[in-house]
Coordinates of C-alpha atoms in Angstrom, one line a residue:
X527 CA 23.5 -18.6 0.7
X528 CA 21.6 -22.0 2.0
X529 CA 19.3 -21.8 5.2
X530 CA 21.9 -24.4 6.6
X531 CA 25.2 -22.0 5.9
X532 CA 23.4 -18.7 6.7
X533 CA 22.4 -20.5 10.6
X534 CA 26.3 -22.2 11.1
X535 CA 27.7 -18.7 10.5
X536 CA 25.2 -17.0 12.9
X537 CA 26.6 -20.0 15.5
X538 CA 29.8 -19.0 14.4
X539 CA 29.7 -15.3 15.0
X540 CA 27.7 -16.0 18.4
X541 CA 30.6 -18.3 19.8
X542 CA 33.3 -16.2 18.5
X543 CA 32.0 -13.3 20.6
X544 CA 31.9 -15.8 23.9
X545 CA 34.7 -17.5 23.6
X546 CA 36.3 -14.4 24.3
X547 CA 33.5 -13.8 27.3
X548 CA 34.1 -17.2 28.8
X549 CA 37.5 -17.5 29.0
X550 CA 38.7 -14.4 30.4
X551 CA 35.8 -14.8 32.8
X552 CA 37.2 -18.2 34.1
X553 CA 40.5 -16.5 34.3
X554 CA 39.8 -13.6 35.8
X555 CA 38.2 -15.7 38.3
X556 CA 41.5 -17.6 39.0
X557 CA 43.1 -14.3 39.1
X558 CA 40.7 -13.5 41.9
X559 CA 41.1 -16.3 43.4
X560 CA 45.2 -16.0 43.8
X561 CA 44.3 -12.1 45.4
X562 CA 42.7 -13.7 48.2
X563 CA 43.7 -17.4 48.5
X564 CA 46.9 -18.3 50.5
X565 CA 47.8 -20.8 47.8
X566 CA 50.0 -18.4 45.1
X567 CA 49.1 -19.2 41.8
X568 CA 50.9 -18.7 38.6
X569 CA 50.6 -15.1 36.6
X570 CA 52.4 -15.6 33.4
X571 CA 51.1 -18.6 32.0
X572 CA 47.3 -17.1 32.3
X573 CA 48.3 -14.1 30.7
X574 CA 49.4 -16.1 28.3
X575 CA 46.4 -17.9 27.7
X576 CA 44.6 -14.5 27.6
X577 CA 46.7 -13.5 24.7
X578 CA 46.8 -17.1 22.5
X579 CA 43.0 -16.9 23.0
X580 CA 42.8 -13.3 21.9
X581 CA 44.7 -13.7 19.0
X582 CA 43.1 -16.7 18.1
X583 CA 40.0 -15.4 18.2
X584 CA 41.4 -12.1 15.8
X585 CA 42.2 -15.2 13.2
X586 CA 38.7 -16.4 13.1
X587 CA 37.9 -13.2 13.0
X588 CA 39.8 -12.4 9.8
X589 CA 38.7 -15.8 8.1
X590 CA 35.6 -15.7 9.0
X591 CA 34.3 -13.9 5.9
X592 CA 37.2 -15.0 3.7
X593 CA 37.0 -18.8 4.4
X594 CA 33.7 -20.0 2.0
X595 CA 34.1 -23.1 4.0
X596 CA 32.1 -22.5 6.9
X597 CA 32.4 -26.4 8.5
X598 CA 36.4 -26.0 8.1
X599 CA 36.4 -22.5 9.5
X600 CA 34.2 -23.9 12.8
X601 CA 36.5 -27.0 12.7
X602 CA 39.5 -25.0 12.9
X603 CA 37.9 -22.8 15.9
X604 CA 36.9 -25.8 18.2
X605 CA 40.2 -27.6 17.6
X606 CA 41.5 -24.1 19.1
X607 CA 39.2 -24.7 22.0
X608 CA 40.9 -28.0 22.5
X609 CA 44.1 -26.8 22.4
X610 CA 43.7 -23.3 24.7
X611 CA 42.0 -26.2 27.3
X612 CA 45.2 -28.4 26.7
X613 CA 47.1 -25.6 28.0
X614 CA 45.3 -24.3 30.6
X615 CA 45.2 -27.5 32.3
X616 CA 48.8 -27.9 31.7
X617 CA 49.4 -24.9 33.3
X618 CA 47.3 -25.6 36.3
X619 CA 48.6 -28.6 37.3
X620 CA 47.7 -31.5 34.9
X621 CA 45.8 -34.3 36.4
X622 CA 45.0 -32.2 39.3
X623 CA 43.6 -29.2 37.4
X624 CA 40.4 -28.2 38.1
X625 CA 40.2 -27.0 34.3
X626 CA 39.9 -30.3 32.4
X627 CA 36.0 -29.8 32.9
X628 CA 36.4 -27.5 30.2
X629 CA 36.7 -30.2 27.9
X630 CA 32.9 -30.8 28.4
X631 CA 32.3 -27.5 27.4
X632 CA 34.6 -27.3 24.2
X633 CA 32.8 -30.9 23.7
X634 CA 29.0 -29.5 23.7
X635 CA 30.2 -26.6 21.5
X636 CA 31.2 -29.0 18.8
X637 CA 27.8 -30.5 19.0
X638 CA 26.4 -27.0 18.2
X639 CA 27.8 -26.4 15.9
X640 CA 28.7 -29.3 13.6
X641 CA 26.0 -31.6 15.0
X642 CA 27.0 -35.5 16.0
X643 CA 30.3 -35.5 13.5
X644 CA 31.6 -32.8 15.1
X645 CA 30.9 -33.7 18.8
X646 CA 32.8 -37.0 18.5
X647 CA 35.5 -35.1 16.7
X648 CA 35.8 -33.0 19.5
X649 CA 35.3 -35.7 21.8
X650 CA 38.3 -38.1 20.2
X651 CA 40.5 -35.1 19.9
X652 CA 39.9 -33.9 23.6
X653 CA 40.6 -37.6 24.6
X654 CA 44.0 -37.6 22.8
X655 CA 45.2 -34.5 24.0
X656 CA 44.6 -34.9 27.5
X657 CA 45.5 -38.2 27.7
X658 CA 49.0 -37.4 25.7
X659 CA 49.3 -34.7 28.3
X660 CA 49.0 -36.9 31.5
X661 CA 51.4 -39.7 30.2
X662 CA 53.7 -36.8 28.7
X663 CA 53.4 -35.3 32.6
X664 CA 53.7 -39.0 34.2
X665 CA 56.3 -40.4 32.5
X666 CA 58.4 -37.0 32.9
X667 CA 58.5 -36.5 29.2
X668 CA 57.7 -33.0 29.8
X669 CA 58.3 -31.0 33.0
X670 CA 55.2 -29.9 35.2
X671 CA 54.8 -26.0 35.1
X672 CA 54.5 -26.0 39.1
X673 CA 55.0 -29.1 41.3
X674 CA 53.4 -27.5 44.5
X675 CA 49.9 -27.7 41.5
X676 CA 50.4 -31.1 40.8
X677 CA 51.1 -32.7 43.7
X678 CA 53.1 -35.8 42.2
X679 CA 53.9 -37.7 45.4
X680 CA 50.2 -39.0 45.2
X681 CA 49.7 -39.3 41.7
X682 CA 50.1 -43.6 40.9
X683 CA 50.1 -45.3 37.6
X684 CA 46.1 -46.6 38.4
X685 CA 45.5 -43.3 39.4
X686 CA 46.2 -42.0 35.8
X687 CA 44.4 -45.1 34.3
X688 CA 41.7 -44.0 36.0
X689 CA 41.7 -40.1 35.9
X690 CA 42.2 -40.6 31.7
X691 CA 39.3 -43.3 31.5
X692 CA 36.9 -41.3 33.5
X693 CA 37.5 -38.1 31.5
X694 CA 37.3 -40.1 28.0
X695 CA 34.1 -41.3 28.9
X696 CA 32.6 -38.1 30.2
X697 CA 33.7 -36.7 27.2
X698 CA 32.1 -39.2 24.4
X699 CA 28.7 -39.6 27.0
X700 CA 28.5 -36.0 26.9
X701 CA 29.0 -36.0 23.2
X702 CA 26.5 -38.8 22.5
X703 CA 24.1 -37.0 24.5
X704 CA 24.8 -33.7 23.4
X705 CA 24.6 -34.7 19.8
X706 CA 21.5 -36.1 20.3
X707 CA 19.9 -33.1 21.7
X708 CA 21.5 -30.9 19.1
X709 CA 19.9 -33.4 16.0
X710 CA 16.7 -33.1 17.8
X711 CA 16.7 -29.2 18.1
X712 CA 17.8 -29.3 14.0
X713 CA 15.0 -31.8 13.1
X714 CA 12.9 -29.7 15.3
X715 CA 14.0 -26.4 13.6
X716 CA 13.8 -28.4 10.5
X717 CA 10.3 -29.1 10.9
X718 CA 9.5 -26.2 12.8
X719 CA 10.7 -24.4 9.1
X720 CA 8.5 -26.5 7.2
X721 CA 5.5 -25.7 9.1
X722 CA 6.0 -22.4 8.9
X723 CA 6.6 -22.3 5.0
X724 CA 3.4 -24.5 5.1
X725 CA 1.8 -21.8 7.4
X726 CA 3.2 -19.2 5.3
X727 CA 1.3 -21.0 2.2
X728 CA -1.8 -21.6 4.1
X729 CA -1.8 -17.6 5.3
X730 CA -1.4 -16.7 1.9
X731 CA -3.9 -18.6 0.0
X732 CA -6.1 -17.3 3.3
X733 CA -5.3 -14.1 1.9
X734 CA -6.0 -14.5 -1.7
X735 CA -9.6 -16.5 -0.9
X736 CA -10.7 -13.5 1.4
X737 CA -9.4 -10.7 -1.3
X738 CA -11.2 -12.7 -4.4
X739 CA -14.7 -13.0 -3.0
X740 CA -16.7 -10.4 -4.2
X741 CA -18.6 -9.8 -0.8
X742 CA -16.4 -7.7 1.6
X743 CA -15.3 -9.5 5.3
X744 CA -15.3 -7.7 8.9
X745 CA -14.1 -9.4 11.8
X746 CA -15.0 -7.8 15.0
X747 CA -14.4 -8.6 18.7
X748 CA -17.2 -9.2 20.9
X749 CA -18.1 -5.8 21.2
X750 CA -18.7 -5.3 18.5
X751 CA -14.7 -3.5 17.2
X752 CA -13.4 -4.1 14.1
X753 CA -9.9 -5.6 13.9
X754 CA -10.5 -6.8 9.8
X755 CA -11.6 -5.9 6.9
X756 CA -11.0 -7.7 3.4
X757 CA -10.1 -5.6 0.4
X758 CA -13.5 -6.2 -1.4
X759 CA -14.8 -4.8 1.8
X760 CA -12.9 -1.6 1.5
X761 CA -13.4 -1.1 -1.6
X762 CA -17.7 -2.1 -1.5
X763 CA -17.7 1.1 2.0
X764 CA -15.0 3.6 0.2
X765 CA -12.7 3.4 2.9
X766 CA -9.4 2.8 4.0
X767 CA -7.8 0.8 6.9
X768 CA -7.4 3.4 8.8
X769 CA -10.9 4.8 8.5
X770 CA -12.4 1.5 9.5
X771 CA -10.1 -0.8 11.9
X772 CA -10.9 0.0 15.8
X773 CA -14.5 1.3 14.9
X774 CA -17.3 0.1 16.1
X775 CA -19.4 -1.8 13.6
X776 CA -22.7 -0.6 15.3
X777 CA -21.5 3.3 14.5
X778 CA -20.3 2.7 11.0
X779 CA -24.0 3.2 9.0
X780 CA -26.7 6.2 9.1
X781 CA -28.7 3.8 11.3
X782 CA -27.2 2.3 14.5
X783 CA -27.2 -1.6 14.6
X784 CA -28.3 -3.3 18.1
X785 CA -25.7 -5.1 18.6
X786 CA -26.8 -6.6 22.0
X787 CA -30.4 -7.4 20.1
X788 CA -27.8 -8.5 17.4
X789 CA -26.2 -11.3 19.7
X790 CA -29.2 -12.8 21.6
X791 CA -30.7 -13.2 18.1
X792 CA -27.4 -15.0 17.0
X793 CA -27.7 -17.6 19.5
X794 CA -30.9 -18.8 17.7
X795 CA -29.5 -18.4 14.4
X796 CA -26.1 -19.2 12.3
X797 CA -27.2 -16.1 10.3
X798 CA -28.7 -13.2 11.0
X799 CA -29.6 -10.6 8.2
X800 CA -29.1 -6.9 8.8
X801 CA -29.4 -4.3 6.1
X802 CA -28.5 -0.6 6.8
X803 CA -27.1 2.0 4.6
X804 CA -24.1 3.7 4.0
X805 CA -22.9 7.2 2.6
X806 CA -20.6 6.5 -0.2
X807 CA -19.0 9.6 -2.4
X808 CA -22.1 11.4 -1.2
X809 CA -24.6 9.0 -2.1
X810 CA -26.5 6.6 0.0
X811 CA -25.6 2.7 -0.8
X812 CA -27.8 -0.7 0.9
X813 CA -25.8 -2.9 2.6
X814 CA -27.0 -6.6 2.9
X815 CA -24.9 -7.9 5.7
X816 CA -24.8 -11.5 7.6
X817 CA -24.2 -11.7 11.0
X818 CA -22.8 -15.2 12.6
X819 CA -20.4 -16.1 15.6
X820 CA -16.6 -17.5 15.3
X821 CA -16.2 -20.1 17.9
X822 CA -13.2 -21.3 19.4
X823 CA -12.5 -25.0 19.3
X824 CA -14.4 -25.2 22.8
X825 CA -17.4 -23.7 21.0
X826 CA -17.6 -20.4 22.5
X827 CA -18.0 -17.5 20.6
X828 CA -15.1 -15.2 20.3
X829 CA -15.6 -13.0 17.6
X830 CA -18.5 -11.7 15.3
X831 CA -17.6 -12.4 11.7
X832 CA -20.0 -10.1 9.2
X833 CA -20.5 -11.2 5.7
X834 CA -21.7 -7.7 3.5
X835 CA -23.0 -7.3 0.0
X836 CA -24.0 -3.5 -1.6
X837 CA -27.6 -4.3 -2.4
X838 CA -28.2 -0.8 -3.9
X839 CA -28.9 -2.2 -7.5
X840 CA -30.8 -5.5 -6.4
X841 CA -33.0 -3.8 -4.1
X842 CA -33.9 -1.4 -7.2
X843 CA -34.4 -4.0 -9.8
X844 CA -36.6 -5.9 -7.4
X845 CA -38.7 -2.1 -6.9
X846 CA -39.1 -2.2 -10.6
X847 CA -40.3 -5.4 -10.7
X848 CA -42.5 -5.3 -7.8
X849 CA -44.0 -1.8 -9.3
X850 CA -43.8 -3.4 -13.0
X851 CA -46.5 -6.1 -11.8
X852 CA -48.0 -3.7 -9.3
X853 CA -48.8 -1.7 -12.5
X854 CA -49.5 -4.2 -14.9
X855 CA -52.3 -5.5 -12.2
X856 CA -53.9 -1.9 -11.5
X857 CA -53.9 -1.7 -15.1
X858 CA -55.6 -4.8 -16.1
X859 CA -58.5 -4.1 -13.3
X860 CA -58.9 -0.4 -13.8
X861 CA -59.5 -0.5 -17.5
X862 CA -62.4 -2.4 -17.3
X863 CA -63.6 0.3 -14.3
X864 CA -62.8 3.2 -16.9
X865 CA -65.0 1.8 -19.8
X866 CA -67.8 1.1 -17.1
X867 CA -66.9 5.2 -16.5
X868 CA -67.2 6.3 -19.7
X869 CA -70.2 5.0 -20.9
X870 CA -72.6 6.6 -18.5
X871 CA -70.3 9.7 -18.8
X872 CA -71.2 10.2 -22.6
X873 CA -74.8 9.9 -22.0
X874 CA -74.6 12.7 -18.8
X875 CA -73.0 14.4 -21.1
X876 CA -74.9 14.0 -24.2
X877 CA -78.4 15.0 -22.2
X878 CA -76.8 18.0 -20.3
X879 CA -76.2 19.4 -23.7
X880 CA -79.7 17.9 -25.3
X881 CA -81.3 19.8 -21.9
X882 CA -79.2 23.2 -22.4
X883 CA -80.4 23.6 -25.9
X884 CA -83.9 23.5 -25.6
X885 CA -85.2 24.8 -22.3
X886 CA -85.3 27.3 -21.1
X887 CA -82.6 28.5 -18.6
X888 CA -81.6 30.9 -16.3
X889 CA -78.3 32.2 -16.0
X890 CA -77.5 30.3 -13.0
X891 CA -78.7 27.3 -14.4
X892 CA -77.0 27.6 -17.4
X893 CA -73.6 28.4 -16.1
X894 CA -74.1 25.0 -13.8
X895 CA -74.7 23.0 -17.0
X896 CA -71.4 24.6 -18.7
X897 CA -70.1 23.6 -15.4
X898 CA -70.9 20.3 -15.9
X899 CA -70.0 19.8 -19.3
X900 CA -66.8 20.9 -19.0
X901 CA -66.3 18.8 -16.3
X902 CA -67.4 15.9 -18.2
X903 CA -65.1 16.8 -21.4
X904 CA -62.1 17.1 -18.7
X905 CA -63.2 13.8 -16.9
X906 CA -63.5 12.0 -20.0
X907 CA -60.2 13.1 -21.6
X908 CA -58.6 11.6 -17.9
X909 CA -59.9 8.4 -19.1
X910 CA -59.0 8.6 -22.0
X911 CA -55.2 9.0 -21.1
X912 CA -55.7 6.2 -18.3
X913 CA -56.8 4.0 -21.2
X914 CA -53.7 4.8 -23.0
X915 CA -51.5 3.8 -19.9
X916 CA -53.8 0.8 -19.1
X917 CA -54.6 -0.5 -22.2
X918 CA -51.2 -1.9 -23.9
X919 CA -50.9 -0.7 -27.8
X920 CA -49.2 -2.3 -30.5
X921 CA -45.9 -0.3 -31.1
X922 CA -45.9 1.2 -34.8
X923 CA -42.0 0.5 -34.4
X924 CA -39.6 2.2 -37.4
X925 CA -35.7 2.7 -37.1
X926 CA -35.9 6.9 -36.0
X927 CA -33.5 9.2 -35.1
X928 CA -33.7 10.4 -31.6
X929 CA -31.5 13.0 -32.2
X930 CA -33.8 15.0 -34.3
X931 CA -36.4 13.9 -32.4
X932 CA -35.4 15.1 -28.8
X933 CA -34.5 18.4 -30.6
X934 CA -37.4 18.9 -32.2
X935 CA -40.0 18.3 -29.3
X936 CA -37.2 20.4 -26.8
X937 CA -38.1 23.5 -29.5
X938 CA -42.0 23.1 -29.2
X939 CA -41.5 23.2 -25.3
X940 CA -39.9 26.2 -25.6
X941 CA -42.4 27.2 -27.6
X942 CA -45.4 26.4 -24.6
X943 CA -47.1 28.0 -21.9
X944 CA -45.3 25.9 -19.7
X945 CA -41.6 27.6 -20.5
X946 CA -41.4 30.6 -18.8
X947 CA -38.8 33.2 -19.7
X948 CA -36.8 32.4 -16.1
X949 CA -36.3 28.7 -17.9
X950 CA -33.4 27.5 -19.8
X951 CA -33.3 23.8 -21.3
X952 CA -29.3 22.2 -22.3
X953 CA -29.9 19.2 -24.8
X954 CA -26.3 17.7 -24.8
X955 CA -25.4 14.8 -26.6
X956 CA -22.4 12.7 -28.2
X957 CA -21.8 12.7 -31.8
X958 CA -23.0 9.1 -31.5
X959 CA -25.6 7.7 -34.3
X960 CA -28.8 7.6 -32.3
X961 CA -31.3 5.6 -35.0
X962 CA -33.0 3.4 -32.9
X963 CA -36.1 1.4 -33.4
X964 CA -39.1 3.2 -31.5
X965 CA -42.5 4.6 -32.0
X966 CA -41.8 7.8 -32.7
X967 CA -45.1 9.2 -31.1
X968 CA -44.9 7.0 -28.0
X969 CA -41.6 8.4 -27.7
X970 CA -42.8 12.2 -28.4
X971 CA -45.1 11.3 -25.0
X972 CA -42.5 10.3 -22.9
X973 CA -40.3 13.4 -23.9
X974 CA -43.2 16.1 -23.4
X975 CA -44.3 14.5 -20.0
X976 CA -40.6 14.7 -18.6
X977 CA -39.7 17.7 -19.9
X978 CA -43.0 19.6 -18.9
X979 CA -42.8 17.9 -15.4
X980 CA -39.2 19.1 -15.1
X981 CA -40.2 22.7 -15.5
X982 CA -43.3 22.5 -13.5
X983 CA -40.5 21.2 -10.4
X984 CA -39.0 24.8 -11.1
X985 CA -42.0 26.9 -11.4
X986 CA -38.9 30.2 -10.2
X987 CA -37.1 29.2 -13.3
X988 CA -34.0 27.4 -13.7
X989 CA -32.4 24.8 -16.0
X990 CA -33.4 21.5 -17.8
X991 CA -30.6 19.8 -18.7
X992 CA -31.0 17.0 -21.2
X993 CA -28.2 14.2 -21.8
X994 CA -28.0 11.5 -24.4
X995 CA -25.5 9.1 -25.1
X996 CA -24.6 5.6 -25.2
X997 CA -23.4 2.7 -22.7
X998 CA -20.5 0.4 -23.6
X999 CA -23.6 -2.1 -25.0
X1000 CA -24.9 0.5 -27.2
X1001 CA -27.7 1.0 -24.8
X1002 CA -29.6 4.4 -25.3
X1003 CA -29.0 6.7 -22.2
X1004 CA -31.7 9.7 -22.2
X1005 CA -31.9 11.5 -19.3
X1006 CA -33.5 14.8 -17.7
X1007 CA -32.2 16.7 -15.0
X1008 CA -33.7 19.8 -13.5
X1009 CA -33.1 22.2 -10.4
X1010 CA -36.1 22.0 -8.6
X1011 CA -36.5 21.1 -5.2
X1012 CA -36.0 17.4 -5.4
X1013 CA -38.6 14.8 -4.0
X1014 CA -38.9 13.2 -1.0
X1015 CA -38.4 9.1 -0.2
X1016 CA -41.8 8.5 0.4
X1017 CA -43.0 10.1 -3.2
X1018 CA -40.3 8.6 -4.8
X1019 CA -41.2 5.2 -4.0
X1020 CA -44.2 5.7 -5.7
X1021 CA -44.2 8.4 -8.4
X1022 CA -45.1 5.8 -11.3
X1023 CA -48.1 4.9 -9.6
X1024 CA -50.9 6.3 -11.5
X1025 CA -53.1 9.2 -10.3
X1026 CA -50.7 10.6 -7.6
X1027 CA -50.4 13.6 -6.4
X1028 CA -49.4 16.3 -9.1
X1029 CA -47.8 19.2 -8.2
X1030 CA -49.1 20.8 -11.6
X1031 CA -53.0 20.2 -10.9
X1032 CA -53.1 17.6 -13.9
X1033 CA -54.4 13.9 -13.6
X1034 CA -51.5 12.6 -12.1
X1035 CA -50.8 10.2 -15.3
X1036 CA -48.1 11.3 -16.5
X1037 CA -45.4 9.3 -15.2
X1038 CA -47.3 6.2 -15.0
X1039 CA -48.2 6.7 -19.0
X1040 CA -44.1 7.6 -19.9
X1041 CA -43.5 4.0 -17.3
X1042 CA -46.0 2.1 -19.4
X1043 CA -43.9 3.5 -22.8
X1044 CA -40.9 3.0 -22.0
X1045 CA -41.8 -0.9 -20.5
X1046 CA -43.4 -1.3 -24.1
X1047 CA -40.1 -0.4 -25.4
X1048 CA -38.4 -3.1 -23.7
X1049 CA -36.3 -0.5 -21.3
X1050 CA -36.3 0.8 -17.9
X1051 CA -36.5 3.7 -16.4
X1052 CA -34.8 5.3 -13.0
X1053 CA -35.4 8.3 -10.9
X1054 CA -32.5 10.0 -8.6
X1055 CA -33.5 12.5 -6.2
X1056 CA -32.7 14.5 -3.1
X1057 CA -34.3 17.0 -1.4
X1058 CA -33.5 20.5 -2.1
X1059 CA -31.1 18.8 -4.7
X1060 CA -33.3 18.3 -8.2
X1061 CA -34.0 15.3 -9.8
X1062 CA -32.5 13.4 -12.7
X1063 CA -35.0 10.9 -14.5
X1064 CA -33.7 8.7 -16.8
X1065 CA -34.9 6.5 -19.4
X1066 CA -33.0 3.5 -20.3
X1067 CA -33.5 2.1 -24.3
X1068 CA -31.4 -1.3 -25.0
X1069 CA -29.6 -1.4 -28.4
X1070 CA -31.5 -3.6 -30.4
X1071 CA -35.5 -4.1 -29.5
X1072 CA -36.6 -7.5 -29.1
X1073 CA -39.6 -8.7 -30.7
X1074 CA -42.9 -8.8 -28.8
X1075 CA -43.7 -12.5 -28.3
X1076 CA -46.9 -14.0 -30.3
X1077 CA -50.0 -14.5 -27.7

């Protein structure tokens, strides 16, 4: 059903039920009034108004969802209106009736409901019927109901003139102006419609322009509550609506936010940036978040609208690449350090030994030069591995498999002083071809040093799980995972560095020399850990190795 049919029937229905309301009211008021005036008024005849209004209003009732014509149906109901007035001021003495004002109100009605047509319908109609029923009373065509009402010895020809020209005017002014008013109030409610369908629209796309940026949304009050939160939002923090909406923004990360330091800081700036993390699925996530005012159209701040990124991934890419040229720096400046090293070291040792051959010693002194040349072989086979990390090779690259590979150098661990009976190692991998093009004994490095540091983080036993398998790009995925007791934020931030702190008493190369491989390689290499949680390092090989580029 149209907008325009579905709001006449509502008028409709809400005029059928006071029709009822008003009329008996104005009765029952008469009624009243006959109780305790002196002047007796008539009984039957509003008793019979009572029951042709009544029944009338049972018609509409009955047509009202029969009749699909809902303009002939509210036609039919006003002319009713005229009529029921017609008789009521017939009945209450004619000219002298204090009812004909009714006609005004039958007269606005029409203008509700039909608009300007029907008001001057009404109007016309009202104006014929009473002025048929003051010439029918005048002329003595038709008997008055009760003389002592009308009064007739006072009642003159110009009197009538008059009495019908005053009401037929009341009646079209009222229905001009109430016609007017009532097209207003439908252009109004026209436009009023439109807006909203056009606010409706503008809501919507609203809507679909917050939910499609991929940065979540918070709105917040000014202190500091949230009241919204976009669905990439949600869906960036891992929670729901209800998890979220009355918080307090300040509370919702491990670390507070200073929301007061916050705002004074926000008068200075449109944007201020705040990054603090978040516990997601049990893992920590960086949030990169943009603080700014929304100002009324006075200018003053009334809410705090938060712009949010997770910068978990970013903030680890830039890591690698700070600790890529961090590297590549310490590198460059500590080979040439390591040859000036090793040069004087070969000649210490070289005259030790010359020294220890051919005097005579005693067994102090000989067990200090032993001292120091096994000092100098360990010192100059710790340059020798810096050299390998510092001092770039070039790759001997051939298509291997990694498979075999991995499996063989898992069965000479086992076969080490570092496996201890209390150690178990799980090599688990997809059925996946895994021929990729490496250097096979770079590769052996990289798989000795994690696997050996692994078991060294679980020197009480326990299991080295080994994974590999392949991304959707065909990436190689080779990780190692252990149970030892995880490490801390501060070593983790630097474990690649060389000559750190080994827990295993060695020269504290290892990872910097499997970093150095693996960049060769053209992959990357990551490092999850937690304290009292293990650690799971692992190396990152893309599908297809692109070729080094001519110097």
């Amino acid at each position: 059903m149209p907008k325009t049919d579905e709001e006449l029937k509502r008028k409709i229905l809400i005029m059928m039920t006071f029709r009822m309301v008003i009329i008996i009211t104005l009765l029952g008021s008469a009624l009243l009034i006959q109780l305790v005036s002196k002047t007796i008024l008539p009984i039957n005849p509003l008793y019979f108004l009572i029951f042709l209004t009544s029944f009338f209003t049972l018609l509409y009732a009955y047509g009202f969802n029969r009749i699909r014509n809902l303009q002939l149906l509210a036609y039919l109901q006003i002319s009713g209106d005229v009529l029921v007035t017609t008789l009521l001021v017939y009945f209450t003495g004619g000219v002298r009736s204090p009812f004909s004002s009714l006609y005004i109100l039958v007269v606005i009605t029409g203008s509700i409901l039909l608009y300007r047509r029907g008001s001057l319908y009404i109007a016309s109609i009202s104006s014929i019927a009473y002025g048929v029923l003051v010439d029918l009373l005048y002329y003595q065509l038709i008997p008055y109901y009760d003389l002592q009402l009308a009064d007739i010895k006072e009642i003159t020809l110009r009197l009538i003139y008059y009495d019908i020209f005053i009401h037929i005017f009341g009646f079209y002014t009222v229905a001009i102006l109430s016609s007017y008013l009532s097209e207003r109030l439908r252009r109004t409610h026209t436009e009023l419609r439109a807006m909203d369908q056009d606010l409706s629209g503008l809501r919507l796309l609203h809507q679909k322009i917050i939910d499609s940026m991929s940065a979540g949304l918070i709105i917040t009050d000014m202190d500091g509550e949230i009241n919204f939160v976009n669905e990439p939002g949600l869906a960036i923090l891992g929670l729901d609506d209800n998890q979220i909406l009355g918080r307090k923004i300040y509370k919702l990360f491990t670390e507070e936010i200073d929301l007061h330091e916050t705002r004074k800081r926000m008068r200075n700036s449109k944007l201020v940036p705040i990054e603090r993390s978040i516990i997601k699925d049990g893992d920590p996530l960086l949030i990169g978040m943009n603080f700014s005012y929304l100002h009324s159209q006075r200018g003053i701040p009334t809410e705090i609208i938060v712009i949010f990124q997770d910068i978990t991934e970013v903030r680890k890419r830039e890591q690698q690449y700070r600790l890529h040229e961090r590297m590549a720096g310490i590198g460059t400046m500590a080979a040439g350090i390591a040859h000036e090293i090793r040069n004087p070291l070969a000649a210490i040792h070289g005259s030790v030994q010359l020294l220890k051959d051919e005097l005579s010693l005693t067994d102090d002194q000989r067990k200090l030069m032993e001292i120091v040349l096994t000092e100098s072989v360990r010192l100059d086979h710790t340059i020798k591995n810096f050299l390998t990390y510092a001092k770039p090779k070039n790759l001997g690259r051939h298509i291997e498999d990694l498979k075999s590979l991995v499996e063989d150098m898992l069965n000479f661990i086992q076969k080490s002083p570092d496996f201890k009976p209390e150690h178990h190692i799980v090599f688990e991998k997809s059925s996946d071809d895994f021929k990729h093009e490496i250097d096979a004994n770079q590769m052996k490095q990289v798989i000795w040093n994690l696997s050996v540091n692994a078991l060294h983080a679980m020197p009480d036993g326990g299991t080295l799980k080994v994974t590999m398998e392949h991304d959707l790009h065909a990436n190689l995925i080779l990780s190692f995972k252990d149970e030892g007791e995880g490490i801390d934020q501060l070593r983790l931030s630097s474990i690649f560095d060389p000559f750190q702190q080994s827990t295993t008493g060695g020269s504290g190369l290892g990872m910097a020399i499997v970093y150095r491989i693996i960049q060769d390689h053209h992959g990357s290499i990551s490092v999850e850990s937690k304290p009292g949680s293990g650690t799971t390092i692992s190396v990152h090989l893309p599908a297809r190795t692109p070729q080094p580029l001519l110097q």
